[in-house]
Amino acid sequence: MSRSPRQKTALILGITGQDGSYLAELLLAKGYAVHGVVRRASMFNRSRIEHLRSGTGRNRLTLHYSDLTDHTSLRRIVQKVAPREVYHLAGQSHVGLSFEIPEVTSEENATATLALLEILRDLPYAVKFYHAASSELFGAPRTAPQNETTPVNPVNPYGCAKAFAAQMCRVYRQAYGLFAVNGIAYNHESPRRGENFVTRKISLGAARIRAGQQKEIVLGNLDAKRDWGWAPEFVEAMWLALQADEPRDYILATGRATSVRDFAAAAFAELGMKLKFSGKGRAETARRTDTGAVVLRVDPKFYRPVESTTLLGDARLARKALGWKAATIGPAVARQMARADFAALKA
Ligand code: F7E
């Protein structure tokens, strides 16, 4: 593959996802040649990167067909592209769904990561590998906040798969000297978040309710708390982690937790709707104070069989080693998402 000697080449698995699309933007802006792996499907799912295919960096963006379960074609793509940086952000990422499809979740998040490590181990040149690990590998940690030394204790199939993959990255780093980094990221959100994650369900629902297109949103556990940050900031950390002198694991988090209830209250308030919550647990509802209408309801079907607890990250190492710090946190994330979804509806 021809390229100018000074141009950096990156391969992104998961380029059509929230993080992949922001990372592709960032790398193109930095002058990289960006290669992305996309899945062959009957329907195109490229809405998040469509703008990049016609933008100024379009000549530096190349897409390749493969699948996380097709290790031979992944190997072929890596050999052809010869990337210096590989960002592995792909895989089944819904925790609730991982209870329904644990085997696919493991194949995509655990086995495929190992396959990539094997592919990179065989390369005749040095490559840097970023693995999107997750706070879910801590599951029900004994301590909060968690840092890079907190023991893994996953409580769902997704967390188990991520724990395996993260440990394998550590093993390949130690055994083969591979530049492999685990970004142990806590929840990070944006208007590009999939609609079945709670933040987007809330922001889109609030926007539609405000526009008179929907009556209510139905959620699960409102007491669940998460350390919510802003995805465009998190992809900066991913890039920084591969520019460091040595490969390490980093907690990527805001350090503050917000409940689903407070996240919803902030999103609705941003669009001029104050909420009054009543009832408890699985019977809780929220009304708009201006109209009295119920706009939020809890349905136990959205509860998880086991809920991860006290997931709160201590990102001091990322701050010290990479100069990275999350700036947009919890309620501010909710406000920005609600605003963006409402603006998109109006447009
Ligand atoms: O749930 C509660 C739910 O599905 C957040 C992924 O990126 O971050 C994400 O995983 C919380 C949970 O994200 C609904 O029980 C209430 O406590 O938006 P979520 P997640 O499970 O935290 C981690 C770090 C990842 O690595 C994952 O890939 O919200 N919740 N009601 C609900 N959740 C959903 N989805 N839908 C509800 O109606």
GROMACS .gro file of C-alpha atoms and ligand atoms in nm:
model
  385
    1MET     CA    1   0.000   0.000   0.000
    2SER     CA    2   0.161   0.328  -0.109
    3ARG     CA    3   0.186   0.620   0.130
    4SER     CA    4   0.420   0.907   0.202
    5PRO     CA    5   0.689   0.799   0.445
    6ARG     CA    6   0.580   1.046   0.712
    7GLN     CA    7   0.210   0.972   0.698
    8LYS     CA    8   0.079   0.771   0.989
    9THR     CA    9  -0.162   0.490   0.917
   10ALA     CA   10  -0.429   0.375   1.160
   11LEU     CA   11  -0.678   0.091   1.144
   12ILE     CA   12  -1.004   0.127   1.336
   13LEU     CA   13  -1.225  -0.169   1.414
   14GLY     CA   14  -1.569  -0.036   1.497
   15ILE     CA   15  -1.538   0.275   1.281
   16THR     CA   16  -1.914   0.298   1.225
   17GLY     CA   17  -1.983   0.319   1.598
   18GLN     CA   18  -1.998   0.623   1.825
   19ASP     CA   19  -1.632   0.613   1.932
   20GLY     CA   20  -1.499   0.492   1.597
   21SER     CA   21  -1.660   0.780   1.412
   22TYR     CA   22  -1.522   1.043   1.653
   23LEU     CA   23  -1.181   0.880   1.647
   24ALA     CA   24  -1.179   0.871   1.266
   25GLU     CA   25  -1.257   1.245   1.264
   26LEU     CA   26  -0.974   1.312   1.508
   27LEU     CA   27  -0.717   1.105   1.318
   28LEU     CA   28  -0.812   1.249   0.979
   29ALA     CA   29  -0.775   1.598   1.128
   30LYS     CA   30  -0.427   1.497   1.242
   31GLY     CA   31  -0.334   1.394   0.888
   32TYR     CA   32  -0.351   1.015   0.932
   33ALA     CA   33  -0.446   0.771   0.663
   34VAL     CA   34  -0.743   0.603   0.831
   35HIS     CA   35  -0.862   0.252   0.748
   36GLY     CA   36  -1.183   0.120   0.893
   37VAL     CA   37  -1.325  -0.228   0.911
   38VAL     CA   38  -1.696  -0.254   0.835
   39ARG     CA   39  -1.927  -0.550   0.850
   40ARG     CA   40  -2.095  -0.671   0.533
   41ALA     CA   41  -2.468  -0.643   0.594
   42SER     CA   42  -2.775  -0.615   0.375
   43MET     CA   43  -2.841  -0.265   0.510
   44PHE     CA   44  -2.577   0.009   0.530
   45ASN     CA   45  -2.505   0.127   0.881
   46ARG     CA   46  -2.265   0.411   0.810
   47SER     CA   47  -2.463   0.718   0.909
   48ARG     CA   48  -2.200   0.821   1.167
   49ILE     CA   49  -1.918   0.831   0.910
   50GLU     CA   50  -2.107   0.939   0.598
   51HIS     CA   51  -1.988   1.300   0.640
   52LEU     CA   52  -1.626   1.181   0.644
   53ARG     CA   53  -1.664   1.007   0.310
   54SER     CA   54  -1.729   1.340   0.140
   55GLY     CA   55  -1.520   1.571   0.364
   56THR     CA   56  -1.169   1.704   0.313
   57GLY     CA   57  -1.005   1.388   0.449
   58ARG     CA   58  -1.204   1.156   0.221
   59ASN     CA   59  -0.900   1.052   0.018
   60ARG     CA   60  -0.733   0.934   0.337
   61LEU     CA   61  -1.028   0.722   0.452
   62THR     CA   62  -1.056   0.363   0.327
   63LEU     CA   63  -1.310   0.104   0.434
   64HIS     CA   64  -1.257  -0.272   0.426
   65TYR     CA   65  -1.511  -0.550   0.465
   66SER     CA   66  -1.459  -0.803   0.739
   67ASP     CA   67  -1.619  -0.937   1.052
   68LEU     CA   68  -1.485  -0.989   1.403
   69THR     CA   69  -1.550  -1.361   1.367
   70ASP     CA   70  -1.361  -1.385   1.035
   71HIS     CA   71  -1.004  -1.389   1.157
   72THR     CA   72  -0.852  -1.478   0.820
   73SER     CA   73  -0.990  -1.169   0.650
   74LEU     CA   74  -0.885  -0.957   0.948
   75ARG     CA   75  -0.531  -1.088   0.910
   76ARG     CA   76  -0.539  -1.012   0.538
   77ILE     CA   77  -0.655  -0.655   0.600
   78VAL     CA   78  -0.387  -0.593   0.863
   79GLN     CA   79  -0.118  -0.727   0.629
   80LYS     CA   80  -0.241  -0.516   0.339
   81VAL     CA   81  -0.287  -0.190   0.534
   82ALA     CA   82   0.026  -0.231   0.749
   83PRO     CA   83  -0.107   0.007   1.017
   84ARG     CA   84   0.119   0.158   1.286
   85GLU     CA   85  -0.176   0.204   1.520
   86VAL     CA   86  -0.473  -0.030   1.561
   87TYR     CA   87  -0.778   0.080   1.759
   88HIS     CA   88  -1.008  -0.206   1.855
   89LEU     CA   89  -1.344  -0.051   1.943
   90ALA     CA   90  -1.572  -0.309   1.785
   91GLY     CA   91  -1.805  -0.566   1.933
   92GLN     CA   92  -2.142  -0.624   2.096
   93SER     CA   93  -2.144  -0.347   2.356
   94HIS     CA   94  -2.485  -0.368   2.522
   95VAL     CA   95  -2.460  -0.505   2.874
   96GLY     CA   96  -2.828  -0.595   2.911
   97LEU     CA   97  -2.826  -0.773   2.575
   98SER     CA   98  -2.518  -0.972   2.674
   99PHE     CA   99  -2.742  -1.178   2.904
  100GLU     CA  100  -2.952  -1.275   2.598
  101ILE     CA  101  -2.662  -1.340   2.356
  102PRO     CA  102  -2.362  -1.431   2.575
  103GLU     CA  103  -2.189  -1.644   2.311
  104VAL     CA  104  -2.187  -1.375   2.041
  105THR     CA  105  -2.079  -1.125   2.307
  106SER     CA  106  -1.784  -1.348   2.398
  107GLU     CA  107  -1.688  -1.423   2.038
  108GLU     CA  108  -1.683  -1.056   1.947
  109ASN     CA  109  -1.535  -0.909   2.263
  110ALA     CA  110  -1.311  -1.185   2.396
  111THR     CA  111  -1.208  -1.428   2.118
  112ALA     CA  112  -1.180  -1.161   1.847
  113THR     CA  113  -0.949  -0.952   2.067
  114LEU     CA  114  -0.726  -1.254   2.117
  115ALA     CA  115  -0.730  -1.316   1.740
  116LEU     CA  116  -0.619  -0.957   1.680
  117LEU     CA  117  -0.339  -0.992   1.934
  118GLU     CA  118  -0.223  -1.306   1.751
  119ILE     CA  119  -0.233  -1.123   1.417
  120LEU     CA  120  -0.031  -0.830   1.554
  121ARG     CA  121   0.217  -1.058   1.728
  122ASP     CA  122   0.311  -1.203   1.388
  123LEU     CA  123   0.378  -0.866   1.221
  124PRO     CA  124   0.740  -0.804   1.123
  125TYR     CA  125   0.730  -0.445   1.253
  126ALA     CA  126   0.622  -0.268   1.573
  127VAL     CA  127   0.255  -0.180   1.597
  128LYS     CA  128   0.056  -0.007   1.872
  129PHE     CA  129  -0.273  -0.159   1.983
  130TYR     CA  130  -0.556   0.012   2.173
  131HIS     CA  131  -0.816  -0.216   2.326
  132ALA     CA  132  -1.145  -0.062   2.436
  133ALA     CA  133  -1.172  -0.228   2.774
  134SER     CA  134  -1.459  -0.129   3.001
  135SER     CA  135  -1.544  -0.041   3.359
  136GLU     CA  136  -1.779  -0.341   3.336
  137LEU     CA  137  -1.481  -0.566   3.401
  138PHE     CA  138  -1.494  -0.439   3.760
  139GLY     CA  139  -1.867  -0.530   3.785
  140ALA     CA  140  -1.921  -0.524   4.160
  141PRO     CA  141  -1.591  -0.385   4.290
  142ARG     CA  142  -1.506  -0.387   4.659
  143THR     CA  143  -1.364  -0.035   4.641
  144ALA     CA  144  -1.468   0.295   4.484
  145PRO     CA  145  -1.334   0.474   4.295
  146GLN     CA  146  -1.156   0.208   4.091
  147ASN     CA  147  -0.808   0.246   3.947
  148GLU     CA  148  -0.579   0.040   3.722
  149THR     CA  149  -0.499  -0.201   4.006
  150THR     CA  150  -0.855  -0.275   4.119
  151PRO     CA  151  -0.926  -0.650   4.084
  152VAL     CA  152  -1.167  -0.758   3.812
  153ASN     CA  153  -1.503  -0.890   3.929
  154PRO     CA  154  -1.748  -0.886   3.636
  155VAL     CA  155  -2.119  -0.951   3.693
  156ASN     CA  156  -2.243  -0.997   3.337
  157PRO     CA  157  -2.132  -1.179   3.019
  158TYR     CA  158  -2.013  -0.854   2.861
  159GLY     CA  159  -1.791  -0.776   3.162
  160CYS     CA  160  -1.651  -1.131   3.158
  161ALA     CA  161  -1.559  -1.102   2.790
  162LYS     CA  162  -1.396  -0.761   2.843
  163ALA     CA  163  -1.205  -0.893   3.146
  164PHE     CA  164  -1.065  -1.181   2.939
  165ALA     CA  165  -0.966  -0.950   2.654
  166ALA     CA  166  -0.802  -0.697   2.886
  167GLN     CA  167  -0.604  -0.967   3.065
  168MET     CA  168  -0.490  -1.107   2.730
  169CYS     CA  169  -0.364  -0.762   2.630
  170ARG     CA  170  -0.160  -0.756   2.950
  171VAL     CA  171  -0.025  -1.105   2.879
  172TYR     CA  172   0.080  -1.012   2.522
  173ARG     CA  173   0.241  -0.696   2.653
  174GLN     CA  174   0.446  -0.892   2.905
  175ALA     CA  175   0.514  -1.205   2.702
  176TYR     CA  176   0.584  -1.057   2.358
  177GLY     CA  177   0.659  -0.692   2.429
  178LEU     CA  178   0.356  -0.585   2.225
  179PHE     CA  179   0.257  -0.220   2.265
  180ALA     CA  180  -0.092  -0.307   2.387
  181VAL     CA  181  -0.300  -0.060   2.587
  182ASN     CA  182  -0.627  -0.117   2.772
  183GLY     CA  183  -0.839   0.195   2.798
  184ILE     CA  184  -1.065   0.099   3.087
  185ALA     CA  185  -1.337   0.339   2.987
  186TYR     CA  186  -1.641   0.427   3.194
  187ASN     CA  187  -1.963   0.528   3.018
  188HIS     CA  188  -1.910   0.792   2.754
  189GLU     CA  189  -2.197   0.934   2.559
  190SER     CA  190  -2.292   1.170   2.279
  191PRO     CA  191  -2.570   1.236   2.030
  192ARG     CA  192  -2.416   0.948   1.830
  193ARG     CA  193  -2.489   0.697   2.106
  194GLY     CA  194  -2.706   0.401   2.006
  195GLU     CA  195  -3.073   0.448   2.089
  196ASN     CA  196  -3.095   0.147   2.322
  197PHE     CA  197  -2.847   0.289   2.575
  198VAL     CA  198  -3.014   0.472   2.857
  199THR     CA  199  -2.867   0.819   2.796
  200ARG     CA  200  -2.978   0.834   2.432
  201LYS     CA  201  -3.313   0.677   2.515
  202ILE     CA  202  -3.361   0.966   2.757
  203SER     CA  203  -3.228   1.250   2.539
  204LEU     CA  204  -3.415   1.139   2.228
  205GLY     CA  205  -3.729   1.066   2.430
  206ALA     CA  206  -3.719   1.407   2.598
  207ALA     CA  207  -3.670   1.579   2.261
  208ARG     CA  208  -3.960   1.389   2.103
  209ILE     CA  209  -4.187   1.457   2.401
  210ARG     CA  210  -4.100   1.826   2.384
  211ALA     CA  211  -4.180   1.822   2.009
  212GLY     CA  212  -4.512   1.645   2.075
  213GLN     CA  213  -4.400   1.333   1.887
  214GLN     CA  214  -4.398   1.093   2.182
  215LYS     CA  215  -4.590   1.070   2.509
  216GLU     CA  216  -4.354   0.898   2.751
  217ILE     CA  217  -4.030   0.706   2.791
  218VAL     CA  218  -4.012   0.373   2.968
  219LEU     CA  219  -3.695   0.290   3.159
  220GLY     CA  220  -3.552   0.034   3.401
  221ASN     CA  221  -3.358   0.099   3.720
  222LEU     CA  222  -3.360   0.476   3.792
  223ASP     CA  223  -3.141   0.431   4.100
  224ALA     CA  224  -2.850   0.295   3.893
  225LYS     CA  225  -2.557   0.534   3.894
  226ARG     CA  226  -2.294   0.571   3.626
  227ASP     CA  227  -1.978   0.775   3.571
  228TRP     CA  228  -2.091   0.948   3.251
  229GLY     CA  229  -1.848   1.138   3.028
  230TRP     CA  230  -1.838   1.284   2.677
  231ALA     CA  231  -1.729   1.049   2.395
  232PRO     CA  232  -1.534   1.304   2.184
  233GLU     CA  233  -1.313   1.368   2.488
  234PHE     CA  234  -1.258   0.996   2.540
  235VAL     CA  235  -1.128   0.934   2.186
  236GLU     CA  236  -0.861   1.198   2.252
  237ALA     CA  237  -0.741   0.982   2.541
  238MET     CA  238  -0.731   0.677   2.314
  239TRP     CA  239  -0.502   0.854   2.073
  240LEU     CA  240  -0.286   0.999   2.352
  241ALA     CA  241  -0.246   0.652   2.504
  242LEU     CA  242  -0.082   0.529   2.182
  243GLN     CA  243   0.151   0.830   2.164
  244ALA     CA  244   0.299   0.759   2.508
  245ASP     CA  245   0.648   0.610   2.539
  246GLU     CA  246   0.531   0.290   2.699
  247PRO     CA  247   0.214   0.081   2.685
  248ARG     CA  248  -0.001   0.092   2.999
  249ASP     CA  249  -0.359   0.053   3.109
  250TYR     CA  250  -0.556   0.367   3.185
  251ILE     CA  251  -0.881   0.435   3.363
  252LEU     CA  252  -1.079   0.681   3.150
  253ALA     CA  253  -1.352   0.835   3.361
  254THR     CA  254  -1.492   1.159   3.499
  255GLY     CA  255  -1.474   1.057   3.866
  256ARG     CA  256  -1.836   1.157   3.931
  257ALA     CA  257  -2.144   0.935   3.930
  258THR     CA  258  -2.498   1.046   3.843
  259SER     CA  259  -2.815   0.841   3.880
  260VAL     CA  260  -3.035   0.759   3.580
  261ARG     CA  261  -3.307   0.966   3.753
  262ASP     CA  262  -3.087   1.276   3.778
  263PHE     CA  263  -2.963   1.230   3.422
  264ALA     CA  264  -3.326   1.226   3.302
  265ALA     CA  265  -3.417   1.528   3.515
  266ALA     CA  266  -3.128   1.725   3.362
  267ALA     CA  267  -3.218   1.629   3.003
  268PHE     CA  268  -3.585   1.720   3.046
  269ALA     CA  269  -3.501   2.045   3.229
  270GLU     CA  270  -3.273   2.148   2.943
  271LEU     CA  271  -3.576   2.135   2.715
  272GLY     CA  272  -3.792   2.336   2.959
  273MET     CA  273  -3.967   2.041   3.128
  274LYS     CA  274  -3.932   2.009   3.504
  275LEU     CA  275  -4.005   1.661   3.637
  276LYS     CA  276  -4.172   1.551   3.959
  277PHE     CA  277  -4.096   1.192   4.052
  278SER     CA  278  -4.333   0.979   4.260
  279GLY     CA  279  -4.357   0.614   4.366
  280LYS     CA  280  -4.057   0.392   4.429
  281GLY     CA  281  -3.840   0.138   4.251
  282ARG     CA  282  -4.027  -0.062   3.990
  283ALA     CA  283  -4.340   0.154   4.029
  284GLU     CA  284  -4.180   0.497   3.995
  285THR     CA  285  -4.314   0.755   3.750
  286ALA     CA  286  -4.236   1.118   3.667
  287ARG     CA  287  -4.477   1.393   3.561
  288ARG     CA  288  -4.410   1.722   3.391
  289THR     CA  289  -4.484   1.996   3.641
  290ASP     CA  290  -4.622   2.229   3.368
  291THR     CA  291  -4.875   1.989   3.212
  292GLY     CA  292  -4.909   1.720   3.481
  293ALA     CA  293  -4.864   1.450   3.216
  294VAL     CA  294  -4.671   1.134   3.302
  295VAL     CA  295  -4.366   1.140   3.073
  296LEU     CA  296  -4.146   0.876   3.236
  297ARG     CA  297  -4.240   0.533   3.365
  298VAL     CA  298  -4.045   0.238   3.502
  299ASP     CA  299  -4.099  -0.107   3.354
  300PRO     CA  300  -3.925  -0.396   3.533
  301LYS     CA  301  -3.852  -0.557   3.194
  302PHE     CA  302  -3.564  -0.309   3.156
  303TYR     CA  303  -3.406  -0.415   3.484
  304ARG     CA  304  -3.094  -0.631   3.451
  305PRO     CA  305  -3.070  -0.976   3.613
  306VAL     CA  306  -2.768  -0.836   3.802
  307GLU     CA  307  -2.678  -0.467   3.815
  308SER     CA  308  -2.317  -0.348   3.824
  309THR     CA  309  -2.255  -0.138   4.131
  310THR     CA  310  -2.049   0.164   4.238
  311LEU     CA  311  -1.872   0.203   3.904
  312LEU     CA  312  -1.673   0.517   3.957
  313GLY     CA  313  -1.336   0.576   3.797
  314ASP     CA  314  -1.015   0.732   3.925
  315ALA     CA  315  -0.843   0.867   3.612
  316ARG     CA  316  -0.542   1.020   3.784
  317LEU     CA  317  -0.293   0.809   3.589
  318ALA     CA  318  -0.437   0.930   3.254
  319ARG     CA  319  -0.409   1.284   3.383
  320LYS     CA  320  -0.050   1.243   3.498
  321ALA     CA  321   0.085   1.034   3.210
  322LEU     CA  322  -0.124   1.165   2.920
  323GLY     CA  323  -0.235   1.508   3.039
  324TRP     CA  324  -0.597   1.397   2.984
  325LYS     CA  325  -0.894   1.496   3.196
  326ALA     CA  326  -1.268   1.464   3.133
  327ALA     CA  327  -1.436   1.805   3.121
  328THR     CA  328  -1.800   1.723   3.040
  329ILE     CA  329  -1.961   1.530   3.321
  330GLY     CA  330  -2.299   1.364   3.403
  331PRO     CA  331  -2.573   1.632   3.397
  332ALA     CA  332  -2.376   1.841   3.144
  333VAL     CA  333  -2.367   1.536   2.915
  334ALA     CA  334  -2.745   1.504   2.955
  335ARG     CA  335  -2.800   1.869   2.868
  336GLN     CA  336  -2.580   1.859   2.557
  337MET     CA  337  -2.743   1.539   2.431
  338ALA     CA  338  -3.096   1.670   2.484
  339ARG     CA  339  -3.011   1.995   2.309
  340ALA     CA  340  -2.856   1.814   2.013
  341ASP     CA  341  -3.146   1.571   1.975
  342PHE     CA  342  -3.402   1.851   1.993
  343ALA     CA  343  -3.210   2.060   1.739
  344ALA     CA  344  -3.189   1.762   1.503
  345LEU     CA  345  -3.566   1.703   1.534
  346LYS     CA  346  -3.639   2.068   1.455
  347ALA     CA  347  -3.403   2.059   1.157
  348F7E     O1  348  -2.706   0.143   3.106
  348F7E     C1  349  -2.970   0.157   3.359
  348F7E     C2  350  -2.896   0.026   3.343
  348F7E     O2  351  -2.713   0.039   2.880
  348F7E     C3  352  -2.666   0.234   3.205
  348F7E     C4  353  -2.178   0.049   2.742
  348F7E     O3  354  -2.112   0.145   2.663
  348F7E     O4  355  -2.106   0.156   2.943
  348F7E     C5  356  -2.220   0.110   2.874
  348F7E     O5  357  -2.288   0.008   2.949
  348F7E     C6  358  -2.746   0.213   3.332
  348F7E     C7  359  -2.755   0.069   3.377
  348F7E     O6  360  -2.498   0.139   2.968
  348F7E     C8  361  -3.252   0.160   3.132
  348F7E     O7  362  -2.950  -0.073   3.429
  348F7E     C9  363  -3.214   0.207   3.341
  348F7E     O8  364  -2.739   0.066   3.515
  348F7E     O9  365  -2.679   0.286   2.900
  348F7E     P1  366  -2.654   0.154   2.955
  348F7E     P2  367  -2.404   0.039   3.052
  348F7E    O10  368  -2.472  -0.089   3.079
  348F7E    O11  369  -2.353   0.111   3.170
  348F7E    C10  370  -2.007   0.056   2.971
  348F7E    C11  371  -1.889   0.124   3.037
  348F7E    C12  372  -1.971  -0.026   2.853
  348F7E    O12  373  -1.857  -0.069   2.837
  348F7E    C13  374  -2.084  -0.068   2.766
  348F7E    O13  375  -2.038  -0.115   2.640
  348F7E    O14  376  -2.880   0.253   3.305
  348F7E     N1  377  -3.096   0.166   3.287
  348F7E     N2  378  -3.310   0.203   3.248
  348F7E    C14  379  -3.116   0.137   3.157
  348F7E     N3  380  -3.030   0.097   3.061
  348F7E    C15  381  -3.081   0.078   2.936
  348F7E     N4  382  -2.997   0.040   2.837
  348F7E     N5  383  -3.214   0.097   2.907
  348F7E    C16  384  -3.303   0.139   3.002
  348F7E    O15  385  -3.421   0.157   2.974
   0.00000   0.00000   0.00000
